Short mmCIF file of N, CA, C and O in Angstrom, two decimals:
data_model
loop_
_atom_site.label_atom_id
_atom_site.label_comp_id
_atom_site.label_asym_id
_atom_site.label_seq_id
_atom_site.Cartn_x
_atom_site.Cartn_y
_atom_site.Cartn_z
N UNK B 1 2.05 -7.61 6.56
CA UNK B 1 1.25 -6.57 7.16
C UNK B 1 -0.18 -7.06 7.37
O UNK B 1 -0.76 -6.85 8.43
N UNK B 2 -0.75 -7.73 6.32
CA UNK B 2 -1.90 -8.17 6.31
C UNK B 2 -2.28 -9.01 6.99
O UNK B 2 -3.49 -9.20 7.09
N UNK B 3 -1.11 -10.00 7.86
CA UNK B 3 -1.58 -11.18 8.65
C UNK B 3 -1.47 -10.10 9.54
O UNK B 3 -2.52 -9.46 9.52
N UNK B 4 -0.46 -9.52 10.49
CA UNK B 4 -0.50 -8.87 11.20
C UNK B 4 -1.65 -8.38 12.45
O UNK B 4 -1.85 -8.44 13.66
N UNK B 5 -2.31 -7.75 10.96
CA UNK B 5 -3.75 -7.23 11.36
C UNK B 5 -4.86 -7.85 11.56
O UNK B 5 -5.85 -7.20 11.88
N UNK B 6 -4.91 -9.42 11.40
CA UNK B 6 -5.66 -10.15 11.60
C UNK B 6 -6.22 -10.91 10.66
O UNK B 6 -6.86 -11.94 10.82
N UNK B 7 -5.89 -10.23 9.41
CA UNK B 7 -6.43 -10.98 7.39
C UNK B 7 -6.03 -12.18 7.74
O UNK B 7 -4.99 -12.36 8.38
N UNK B 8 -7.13 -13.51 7.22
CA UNK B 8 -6.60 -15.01 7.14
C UNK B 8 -5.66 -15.06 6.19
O UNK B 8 -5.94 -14.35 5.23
N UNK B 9 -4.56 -15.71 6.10
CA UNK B 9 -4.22 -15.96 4.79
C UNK B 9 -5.01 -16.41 3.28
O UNK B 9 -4.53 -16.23 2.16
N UNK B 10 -6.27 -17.01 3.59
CA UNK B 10 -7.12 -17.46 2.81
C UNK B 10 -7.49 -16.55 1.81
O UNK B 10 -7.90 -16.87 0.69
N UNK B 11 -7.28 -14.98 2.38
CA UNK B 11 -8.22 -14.45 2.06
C UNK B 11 -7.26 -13.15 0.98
O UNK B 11 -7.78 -12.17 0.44
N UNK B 12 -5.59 -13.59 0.90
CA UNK B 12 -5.05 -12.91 1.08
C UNK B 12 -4.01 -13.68 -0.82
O UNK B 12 -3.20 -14.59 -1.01
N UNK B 13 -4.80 -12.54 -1.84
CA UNK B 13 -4.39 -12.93 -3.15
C UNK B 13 -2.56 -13.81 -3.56
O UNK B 13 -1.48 -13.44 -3.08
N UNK B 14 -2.68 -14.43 -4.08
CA UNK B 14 -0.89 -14.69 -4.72
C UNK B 14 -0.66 -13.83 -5.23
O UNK B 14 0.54 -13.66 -5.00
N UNK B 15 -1.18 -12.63 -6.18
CA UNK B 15 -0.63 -11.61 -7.02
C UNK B 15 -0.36 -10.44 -5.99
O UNK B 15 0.17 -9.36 -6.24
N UNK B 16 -0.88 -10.92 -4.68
CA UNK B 16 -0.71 -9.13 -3.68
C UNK B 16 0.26 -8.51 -3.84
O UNK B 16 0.10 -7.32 -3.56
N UNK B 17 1.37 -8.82 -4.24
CA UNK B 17 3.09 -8.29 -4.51
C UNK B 17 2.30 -7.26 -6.12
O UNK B 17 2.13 -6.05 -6.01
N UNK B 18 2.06 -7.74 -6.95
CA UNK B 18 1.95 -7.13 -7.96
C UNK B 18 0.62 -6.24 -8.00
O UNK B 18 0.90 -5.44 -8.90
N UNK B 19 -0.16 -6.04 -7.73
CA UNK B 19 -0.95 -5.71 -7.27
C UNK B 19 -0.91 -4.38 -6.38
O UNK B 19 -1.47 -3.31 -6.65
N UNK B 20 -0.15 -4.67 -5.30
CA UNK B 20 0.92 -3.39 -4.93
C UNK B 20 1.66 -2.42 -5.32
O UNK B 20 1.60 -1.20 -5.14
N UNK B 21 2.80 -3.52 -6.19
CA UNK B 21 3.63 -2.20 -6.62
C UNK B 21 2.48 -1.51 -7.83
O UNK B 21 2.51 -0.31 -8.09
N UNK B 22 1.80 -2.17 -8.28
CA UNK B 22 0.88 -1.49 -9.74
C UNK B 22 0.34 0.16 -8.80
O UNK B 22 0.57 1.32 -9.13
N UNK B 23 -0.36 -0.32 -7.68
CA UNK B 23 -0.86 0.41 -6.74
C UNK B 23 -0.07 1.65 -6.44
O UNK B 23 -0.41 2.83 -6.54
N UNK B 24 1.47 0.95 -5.91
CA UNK B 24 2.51 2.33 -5.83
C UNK B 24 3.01 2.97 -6.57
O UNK B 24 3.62 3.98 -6.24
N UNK B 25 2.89 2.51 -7.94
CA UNK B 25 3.39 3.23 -8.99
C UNK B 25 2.27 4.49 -9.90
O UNK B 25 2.59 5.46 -10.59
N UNK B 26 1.11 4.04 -9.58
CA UNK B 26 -0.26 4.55 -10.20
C UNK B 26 -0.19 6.03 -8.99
O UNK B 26 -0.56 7.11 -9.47
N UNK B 27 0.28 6.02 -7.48
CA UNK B 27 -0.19 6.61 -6.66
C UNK B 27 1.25 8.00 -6.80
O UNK B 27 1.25 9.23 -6.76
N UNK B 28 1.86 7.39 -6.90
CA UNK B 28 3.40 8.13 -7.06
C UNK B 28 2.74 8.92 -8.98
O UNK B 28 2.58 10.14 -8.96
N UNK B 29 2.61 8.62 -9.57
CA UNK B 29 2.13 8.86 -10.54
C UNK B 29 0.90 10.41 -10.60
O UNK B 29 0.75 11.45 -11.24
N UNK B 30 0.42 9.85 -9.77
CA UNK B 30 -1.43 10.81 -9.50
C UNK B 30 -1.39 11.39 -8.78
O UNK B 30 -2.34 12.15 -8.58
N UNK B 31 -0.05 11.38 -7.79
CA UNK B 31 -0.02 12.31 -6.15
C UNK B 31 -0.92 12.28 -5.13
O UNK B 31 -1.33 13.24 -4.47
N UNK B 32 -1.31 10.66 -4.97
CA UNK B 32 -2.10 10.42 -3.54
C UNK B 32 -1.56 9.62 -2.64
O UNK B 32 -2.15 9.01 -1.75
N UNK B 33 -0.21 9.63 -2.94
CA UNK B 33 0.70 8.93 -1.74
C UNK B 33 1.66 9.60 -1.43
O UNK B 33 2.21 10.23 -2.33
N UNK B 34 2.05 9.68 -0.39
CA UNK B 34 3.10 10.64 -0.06
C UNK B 34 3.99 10.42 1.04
O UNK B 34 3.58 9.93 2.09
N UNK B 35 5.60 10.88 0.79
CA UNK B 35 6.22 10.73 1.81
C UNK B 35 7.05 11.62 2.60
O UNK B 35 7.73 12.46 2.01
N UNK B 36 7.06 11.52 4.00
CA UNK B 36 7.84 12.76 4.17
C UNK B 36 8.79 12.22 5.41
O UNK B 36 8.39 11.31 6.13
N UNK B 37 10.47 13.04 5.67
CA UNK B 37 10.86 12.59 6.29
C UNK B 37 11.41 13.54 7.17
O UNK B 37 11.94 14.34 6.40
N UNK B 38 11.68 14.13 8.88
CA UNK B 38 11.87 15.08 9.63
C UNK B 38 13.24 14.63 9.83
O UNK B 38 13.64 13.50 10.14
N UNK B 39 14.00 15.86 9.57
CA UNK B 39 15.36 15.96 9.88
C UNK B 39 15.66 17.05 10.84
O UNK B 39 15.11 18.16 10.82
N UNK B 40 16.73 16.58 11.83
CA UNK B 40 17.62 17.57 12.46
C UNK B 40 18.82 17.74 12.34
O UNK B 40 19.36 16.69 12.68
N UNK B 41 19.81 18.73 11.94
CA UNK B 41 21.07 18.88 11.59
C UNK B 41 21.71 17.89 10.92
O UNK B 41 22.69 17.19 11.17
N UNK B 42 20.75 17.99 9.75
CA UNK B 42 20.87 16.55 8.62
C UNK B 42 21.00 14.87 8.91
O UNK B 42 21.48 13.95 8.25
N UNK B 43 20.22 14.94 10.48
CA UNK B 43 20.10 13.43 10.75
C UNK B 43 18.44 13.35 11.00
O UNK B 43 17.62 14.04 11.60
N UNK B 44 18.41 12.07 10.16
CA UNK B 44 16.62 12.00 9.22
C UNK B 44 16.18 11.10 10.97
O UNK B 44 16.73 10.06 11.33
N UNK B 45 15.03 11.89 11.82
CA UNK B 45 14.76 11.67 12.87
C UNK B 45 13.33 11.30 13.16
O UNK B 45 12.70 11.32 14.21
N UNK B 46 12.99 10.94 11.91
CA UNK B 46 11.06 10.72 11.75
C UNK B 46 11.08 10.73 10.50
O UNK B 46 11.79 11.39 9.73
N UNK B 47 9.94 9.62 10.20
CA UNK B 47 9.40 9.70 8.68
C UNK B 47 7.56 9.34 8.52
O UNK B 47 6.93 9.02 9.53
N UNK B 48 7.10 9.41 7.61
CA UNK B 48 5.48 9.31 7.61
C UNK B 48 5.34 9.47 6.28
O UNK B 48 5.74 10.30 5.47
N UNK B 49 4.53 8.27 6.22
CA UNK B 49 3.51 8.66 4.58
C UNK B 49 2.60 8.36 4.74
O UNK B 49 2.39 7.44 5.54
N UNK B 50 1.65 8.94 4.12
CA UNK B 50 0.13 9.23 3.86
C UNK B 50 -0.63 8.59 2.34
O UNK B 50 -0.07 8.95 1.30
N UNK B 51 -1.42 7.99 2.25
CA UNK B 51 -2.30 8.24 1.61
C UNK B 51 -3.80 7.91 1.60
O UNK B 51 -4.33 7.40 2.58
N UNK B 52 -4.64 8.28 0.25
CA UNK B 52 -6.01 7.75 0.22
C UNK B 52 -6.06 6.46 0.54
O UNK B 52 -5.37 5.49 0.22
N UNK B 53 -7.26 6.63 1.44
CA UNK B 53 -7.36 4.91 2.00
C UNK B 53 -8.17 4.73 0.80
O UNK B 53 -8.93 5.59 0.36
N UNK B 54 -7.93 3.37 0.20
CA UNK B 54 -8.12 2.56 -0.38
C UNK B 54 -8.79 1.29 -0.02
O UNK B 54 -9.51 0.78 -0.89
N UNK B 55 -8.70 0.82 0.88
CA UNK B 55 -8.98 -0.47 1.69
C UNK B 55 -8.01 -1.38 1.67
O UNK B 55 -7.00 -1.01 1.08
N UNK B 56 -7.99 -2.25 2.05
CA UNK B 56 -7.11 -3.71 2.32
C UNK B 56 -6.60 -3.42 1.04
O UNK B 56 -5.48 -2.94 1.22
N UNK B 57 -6.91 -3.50 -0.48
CA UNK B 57 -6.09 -3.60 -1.46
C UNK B 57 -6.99 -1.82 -2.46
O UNK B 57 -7.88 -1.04 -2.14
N UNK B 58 -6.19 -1.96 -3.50
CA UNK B 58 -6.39 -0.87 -3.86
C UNK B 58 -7.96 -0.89 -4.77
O UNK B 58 -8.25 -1.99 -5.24
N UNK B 59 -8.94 0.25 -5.01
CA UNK B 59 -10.08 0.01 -5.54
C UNK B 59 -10.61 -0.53 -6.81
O UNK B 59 -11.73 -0.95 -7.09
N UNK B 60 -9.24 -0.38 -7.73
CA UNK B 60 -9.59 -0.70 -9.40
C UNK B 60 -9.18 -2.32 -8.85
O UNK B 60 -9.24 -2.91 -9.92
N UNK B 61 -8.88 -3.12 -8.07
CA UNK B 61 -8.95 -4.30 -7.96
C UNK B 61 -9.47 -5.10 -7.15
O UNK B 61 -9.15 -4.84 -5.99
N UNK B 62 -10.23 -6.09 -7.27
CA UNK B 62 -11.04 -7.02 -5.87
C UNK B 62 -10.34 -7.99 -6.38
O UNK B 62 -10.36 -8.63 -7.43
N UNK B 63 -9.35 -7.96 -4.85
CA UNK B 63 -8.31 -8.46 -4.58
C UNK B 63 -8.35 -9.83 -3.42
O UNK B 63 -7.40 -10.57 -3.18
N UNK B 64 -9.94 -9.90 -2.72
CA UNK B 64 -10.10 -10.69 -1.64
C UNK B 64 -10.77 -11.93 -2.49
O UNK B 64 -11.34 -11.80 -3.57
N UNK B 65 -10.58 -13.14 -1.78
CA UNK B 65 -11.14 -14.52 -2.54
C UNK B 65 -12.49 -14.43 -1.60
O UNK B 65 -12.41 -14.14 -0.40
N UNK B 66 -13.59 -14.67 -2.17
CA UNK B 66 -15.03 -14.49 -1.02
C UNK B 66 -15.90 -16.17 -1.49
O UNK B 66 -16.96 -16.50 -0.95
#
């Protein structure tokens, strides 16, 4: 995702995997991530999740090499 958007790899931690899930598990935890999925006659036809932006990585970690 992060090259994607234009992040060098340089810039882009070895722990980002862990770092993440810590992130998704803390957010699922605290209720600032969220998911939702639109169904019609029980066929799932859209989905979206939301949460607090955080930035490139989440705030309790500086996660970029500078």
């Amino acid at each position: 995702m992060w090259l994607y958007i234009g992040v060098d790899e340089s810039n882009i931690l070895l722990e980002w995997q862990n770092i993440t899930l810590k992130f998704i598990e803390e957010a699922r935890r605290d209720l600032f991530y969220k998911a939702f999925i639109a169904e019609i006659d029980n066929t799932v036809v859209g989905s979206v999740n939301c949460q607090l932006f955080a930035g490139l990585y989440p705030d309790y970690e500086y996660c970029l090499l500078f």
